[in-house]
mmCIF file with all atom_site columns, C-alpha atoms in Angstrom:
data_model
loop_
_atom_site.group_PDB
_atom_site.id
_atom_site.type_symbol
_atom_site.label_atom_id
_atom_site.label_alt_id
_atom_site.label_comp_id
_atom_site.label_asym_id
_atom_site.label_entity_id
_atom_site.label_seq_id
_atom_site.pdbx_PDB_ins_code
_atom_site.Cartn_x
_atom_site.Cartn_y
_atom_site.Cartn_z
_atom_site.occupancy
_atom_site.B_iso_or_equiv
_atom_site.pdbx_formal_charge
_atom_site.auth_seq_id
_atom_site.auth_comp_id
_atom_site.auth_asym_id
_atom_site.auth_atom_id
_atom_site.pdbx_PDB_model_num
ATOM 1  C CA . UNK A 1 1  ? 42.619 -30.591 -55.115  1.00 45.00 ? 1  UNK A CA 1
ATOM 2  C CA . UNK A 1 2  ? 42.204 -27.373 -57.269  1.00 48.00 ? 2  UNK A CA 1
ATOM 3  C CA . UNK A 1 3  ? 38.691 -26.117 -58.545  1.00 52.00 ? 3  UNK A CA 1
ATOM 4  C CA . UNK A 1 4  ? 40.780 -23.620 -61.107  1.00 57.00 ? 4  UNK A CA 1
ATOM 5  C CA . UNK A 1 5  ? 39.968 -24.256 -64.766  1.00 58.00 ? 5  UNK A CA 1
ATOM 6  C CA . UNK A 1 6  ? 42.281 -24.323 -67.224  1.00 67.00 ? 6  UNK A CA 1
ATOM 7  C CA . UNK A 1 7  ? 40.891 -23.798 -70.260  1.00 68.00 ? 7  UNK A CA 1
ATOM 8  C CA . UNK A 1 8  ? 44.021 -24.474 -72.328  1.00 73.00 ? 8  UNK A CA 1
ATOM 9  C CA . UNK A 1 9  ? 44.620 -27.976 -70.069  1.00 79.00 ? 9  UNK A CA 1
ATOM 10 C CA . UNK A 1 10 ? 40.805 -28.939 -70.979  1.00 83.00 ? 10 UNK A CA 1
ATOM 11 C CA . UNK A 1 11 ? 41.008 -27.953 -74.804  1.00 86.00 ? 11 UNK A CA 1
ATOM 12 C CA . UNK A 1 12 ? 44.367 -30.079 -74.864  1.00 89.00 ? 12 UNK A CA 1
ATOM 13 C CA . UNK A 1 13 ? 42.343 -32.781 -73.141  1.00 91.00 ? 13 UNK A CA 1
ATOM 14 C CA . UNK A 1 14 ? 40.179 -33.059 -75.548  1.00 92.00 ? 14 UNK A CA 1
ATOM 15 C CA . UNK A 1 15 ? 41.880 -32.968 -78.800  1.00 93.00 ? 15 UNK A CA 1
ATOM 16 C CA . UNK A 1 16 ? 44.020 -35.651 -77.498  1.00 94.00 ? 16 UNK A CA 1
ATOM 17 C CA . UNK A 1 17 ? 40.729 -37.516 -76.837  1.00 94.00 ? 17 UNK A CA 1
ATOM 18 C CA . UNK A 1 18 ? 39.100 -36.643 -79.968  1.00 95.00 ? 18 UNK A CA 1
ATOM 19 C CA . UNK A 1 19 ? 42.821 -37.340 -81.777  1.00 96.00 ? 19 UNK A CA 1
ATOM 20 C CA . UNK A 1 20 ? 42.510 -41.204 -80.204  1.00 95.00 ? 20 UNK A CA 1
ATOM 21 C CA . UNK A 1 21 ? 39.182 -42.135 -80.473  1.00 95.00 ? 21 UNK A CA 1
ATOM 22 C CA . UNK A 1 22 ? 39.057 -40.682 -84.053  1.00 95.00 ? 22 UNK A CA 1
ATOM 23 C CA . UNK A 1 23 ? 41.931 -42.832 -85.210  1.00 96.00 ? 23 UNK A CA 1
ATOM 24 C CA . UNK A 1 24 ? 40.258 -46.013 -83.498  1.00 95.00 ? 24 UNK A CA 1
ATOM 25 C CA . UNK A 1 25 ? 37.047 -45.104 -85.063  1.00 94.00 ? 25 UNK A CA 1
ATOM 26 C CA . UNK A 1 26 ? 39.128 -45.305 -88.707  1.00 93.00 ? 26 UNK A CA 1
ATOM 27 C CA . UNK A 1 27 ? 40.515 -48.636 -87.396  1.00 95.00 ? 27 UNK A CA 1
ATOM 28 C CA . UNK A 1 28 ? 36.879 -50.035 -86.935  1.00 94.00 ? 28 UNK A CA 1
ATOM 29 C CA . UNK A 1 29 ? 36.236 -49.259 -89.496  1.00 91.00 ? 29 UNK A CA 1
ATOM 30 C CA . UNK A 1 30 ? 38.197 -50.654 -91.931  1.00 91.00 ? 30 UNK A CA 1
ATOM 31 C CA . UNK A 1 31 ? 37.935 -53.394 -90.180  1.00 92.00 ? 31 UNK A CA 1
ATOM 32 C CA . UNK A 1 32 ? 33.761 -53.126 -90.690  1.00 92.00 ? 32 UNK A CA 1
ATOM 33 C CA . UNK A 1 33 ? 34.325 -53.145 -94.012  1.00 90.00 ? 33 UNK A CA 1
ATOM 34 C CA . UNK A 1 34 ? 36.700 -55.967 -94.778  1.00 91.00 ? 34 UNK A CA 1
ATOM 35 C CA . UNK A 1 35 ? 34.811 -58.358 -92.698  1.00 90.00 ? 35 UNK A CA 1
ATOM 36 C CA . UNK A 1 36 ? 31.820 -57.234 -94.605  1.00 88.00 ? 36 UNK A CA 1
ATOM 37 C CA . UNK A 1 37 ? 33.714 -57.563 -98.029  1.00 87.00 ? 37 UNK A CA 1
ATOM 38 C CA . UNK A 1 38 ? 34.935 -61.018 -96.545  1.00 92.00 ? 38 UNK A CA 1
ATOM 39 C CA . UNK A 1 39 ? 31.266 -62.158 -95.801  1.00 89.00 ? 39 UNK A CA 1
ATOM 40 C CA . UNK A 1 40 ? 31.637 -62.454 -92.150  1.00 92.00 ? 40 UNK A CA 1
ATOM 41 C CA . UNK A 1 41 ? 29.581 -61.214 -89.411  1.00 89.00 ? 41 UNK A CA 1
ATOM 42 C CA . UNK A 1 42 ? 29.538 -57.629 -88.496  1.00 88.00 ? 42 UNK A CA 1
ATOM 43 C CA . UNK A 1 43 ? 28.534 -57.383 -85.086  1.00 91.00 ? 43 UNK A CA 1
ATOM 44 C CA . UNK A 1 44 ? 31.273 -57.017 -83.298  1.00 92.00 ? 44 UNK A CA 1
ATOM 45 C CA . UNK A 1 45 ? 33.397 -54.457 -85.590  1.00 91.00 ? 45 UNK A CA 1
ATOM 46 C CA . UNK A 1 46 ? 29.588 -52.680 -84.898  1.00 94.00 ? 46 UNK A CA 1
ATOM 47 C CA . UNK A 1 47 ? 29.495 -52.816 -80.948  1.00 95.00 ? 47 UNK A CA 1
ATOM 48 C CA . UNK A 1 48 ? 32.989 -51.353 -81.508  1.00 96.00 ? 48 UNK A CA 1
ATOM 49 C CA . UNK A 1 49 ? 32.476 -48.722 -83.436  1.00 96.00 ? 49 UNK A CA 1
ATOM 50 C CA . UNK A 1 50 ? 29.205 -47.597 -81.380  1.00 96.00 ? 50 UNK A CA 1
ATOM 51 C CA . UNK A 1 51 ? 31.376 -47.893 -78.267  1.00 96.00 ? 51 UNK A CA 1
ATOM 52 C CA . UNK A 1 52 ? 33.864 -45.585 -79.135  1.00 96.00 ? 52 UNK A CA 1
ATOM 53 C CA . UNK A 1 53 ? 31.332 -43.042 -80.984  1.00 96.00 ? 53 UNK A CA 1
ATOM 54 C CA . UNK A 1 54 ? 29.382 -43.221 -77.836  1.00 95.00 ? 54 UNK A CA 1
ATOM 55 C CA . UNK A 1 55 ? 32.546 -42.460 -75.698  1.00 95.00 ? 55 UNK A CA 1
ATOM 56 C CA . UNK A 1 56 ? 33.963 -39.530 -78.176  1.00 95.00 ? 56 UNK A CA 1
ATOM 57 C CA . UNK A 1 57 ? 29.511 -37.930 -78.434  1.00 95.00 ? 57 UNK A CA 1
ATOM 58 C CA . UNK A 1 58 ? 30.001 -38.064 -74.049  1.00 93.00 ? 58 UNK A CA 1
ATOM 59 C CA . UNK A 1 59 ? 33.323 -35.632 -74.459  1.00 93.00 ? 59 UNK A CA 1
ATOM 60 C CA . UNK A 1 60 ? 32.178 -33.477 -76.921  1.00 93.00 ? 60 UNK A CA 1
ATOM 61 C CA . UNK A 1 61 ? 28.947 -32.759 -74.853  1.00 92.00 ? 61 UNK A CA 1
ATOM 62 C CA . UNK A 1 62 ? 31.254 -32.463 -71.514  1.00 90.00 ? 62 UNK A CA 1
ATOM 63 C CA . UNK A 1 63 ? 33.327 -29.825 -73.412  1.00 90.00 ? 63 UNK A CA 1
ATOM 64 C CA . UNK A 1 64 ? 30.536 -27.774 -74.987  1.00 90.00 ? 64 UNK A CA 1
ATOM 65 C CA . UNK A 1 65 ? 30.740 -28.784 -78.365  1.00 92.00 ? 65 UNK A CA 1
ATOM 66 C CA . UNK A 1 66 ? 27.308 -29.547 -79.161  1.00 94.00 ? 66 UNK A CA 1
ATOM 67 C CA . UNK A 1 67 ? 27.695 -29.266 -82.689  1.00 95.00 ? 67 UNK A CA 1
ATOM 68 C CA . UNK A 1 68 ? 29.872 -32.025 -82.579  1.00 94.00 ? 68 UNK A CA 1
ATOM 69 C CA . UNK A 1 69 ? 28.320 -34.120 -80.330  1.00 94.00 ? 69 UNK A CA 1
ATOM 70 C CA . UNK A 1 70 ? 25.262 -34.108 -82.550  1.00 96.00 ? 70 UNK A CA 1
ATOM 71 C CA . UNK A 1 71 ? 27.465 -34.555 -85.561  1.00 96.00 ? 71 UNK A CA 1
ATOM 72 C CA . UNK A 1 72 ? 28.690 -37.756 -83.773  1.00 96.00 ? 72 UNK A CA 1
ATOM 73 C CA . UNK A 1 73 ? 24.924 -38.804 -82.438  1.00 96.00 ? 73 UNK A CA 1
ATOM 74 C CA . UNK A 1 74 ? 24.026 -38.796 -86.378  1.00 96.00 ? 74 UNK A CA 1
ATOM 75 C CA . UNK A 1 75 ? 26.963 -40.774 -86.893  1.00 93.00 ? 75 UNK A CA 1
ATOM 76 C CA . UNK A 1 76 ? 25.894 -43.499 -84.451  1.00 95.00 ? 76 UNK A CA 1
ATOM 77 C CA . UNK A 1 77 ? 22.223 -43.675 -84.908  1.00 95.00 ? 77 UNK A CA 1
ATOM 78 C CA . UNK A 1 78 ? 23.331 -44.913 -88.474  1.00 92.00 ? 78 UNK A CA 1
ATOM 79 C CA . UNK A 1 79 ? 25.435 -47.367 -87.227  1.00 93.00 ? 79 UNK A CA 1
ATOM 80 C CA . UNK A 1 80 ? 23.137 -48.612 -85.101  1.00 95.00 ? 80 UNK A CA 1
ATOM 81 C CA . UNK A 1 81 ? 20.435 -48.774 -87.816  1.00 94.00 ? 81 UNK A CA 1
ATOM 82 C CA . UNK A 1 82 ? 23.205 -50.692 -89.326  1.00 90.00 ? 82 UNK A CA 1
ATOM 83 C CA . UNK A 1 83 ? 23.414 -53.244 -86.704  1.00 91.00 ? 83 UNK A CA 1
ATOM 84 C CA . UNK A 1 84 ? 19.817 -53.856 -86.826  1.00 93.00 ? 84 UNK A CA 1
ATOM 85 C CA . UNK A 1 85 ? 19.631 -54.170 -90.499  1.00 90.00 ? 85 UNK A CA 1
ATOM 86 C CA . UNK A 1 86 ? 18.105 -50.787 -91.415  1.00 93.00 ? 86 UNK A CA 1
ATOM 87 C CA . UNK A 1 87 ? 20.724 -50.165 -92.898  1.00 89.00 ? 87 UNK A CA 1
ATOM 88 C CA . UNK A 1 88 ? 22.680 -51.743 -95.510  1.00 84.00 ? 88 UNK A CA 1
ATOM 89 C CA . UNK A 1 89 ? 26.307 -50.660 -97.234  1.00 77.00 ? 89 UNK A CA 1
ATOM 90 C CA . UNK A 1 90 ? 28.179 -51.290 -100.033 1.00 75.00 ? 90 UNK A CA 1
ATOM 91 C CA . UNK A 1 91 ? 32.024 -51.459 -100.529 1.00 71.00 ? 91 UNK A CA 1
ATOM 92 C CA . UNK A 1 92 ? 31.402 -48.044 -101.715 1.00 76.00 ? 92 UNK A CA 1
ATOM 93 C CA . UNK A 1 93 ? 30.533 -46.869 -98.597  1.00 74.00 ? 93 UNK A CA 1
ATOM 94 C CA . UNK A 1 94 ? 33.819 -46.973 -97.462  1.00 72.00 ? 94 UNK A CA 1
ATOM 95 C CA . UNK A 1 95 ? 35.540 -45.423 -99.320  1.00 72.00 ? 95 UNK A CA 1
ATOM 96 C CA . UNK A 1 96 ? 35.806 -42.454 -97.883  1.00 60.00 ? 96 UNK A CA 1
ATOM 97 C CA . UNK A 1 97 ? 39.036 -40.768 -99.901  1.00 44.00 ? 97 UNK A CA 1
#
């Protein structure tokens, strides 16, 4: 097994990464939001979403992107004030375009 670094192999790595667990995260999220529009519980589309934000905060910090990583760690301290009711979201919330 090599020790080399490849900086080109890591930064390809990781945008694949980032690419994957950014399109999941829009996944979850739609999904968030129609079973909150639907009335149904959120928990689960929540544990998701935190999962995967956890996961993509972990490879951003591995690969030196702090910015990012603390981008993301904003990102999922409000979804986990969401989960505990902290706090709450409209349809509007969503909609993102």
């Amino acid at each position: 097994m090599s020790d080399i670094v490849n900086p080109e192999t890591d930064l390809e790595l990781l945008r694949s990464e980032v690419k994957d667990r950014t399109a999941d995260l829009e996944q979850l999220l739609m999904a968030l939001d129609q079973a909150q529009r639907d009335g149904k519980s959120t928990i689960e589309a929540l544990h998701q979403i935190l999962r995967q934000a956890h996961s993509l905060k972990g490879a951003l910090a591995m690969a030196e992107q702090a910015t990012a990583s603390q981008a993301v760690h904003a990102m999922e301290t409000a979804f986990v004030a969401m989960r505990e009711g902290r706090l709450a979201t409209s349809p509007e919330f969503f909609d993102l375009a």
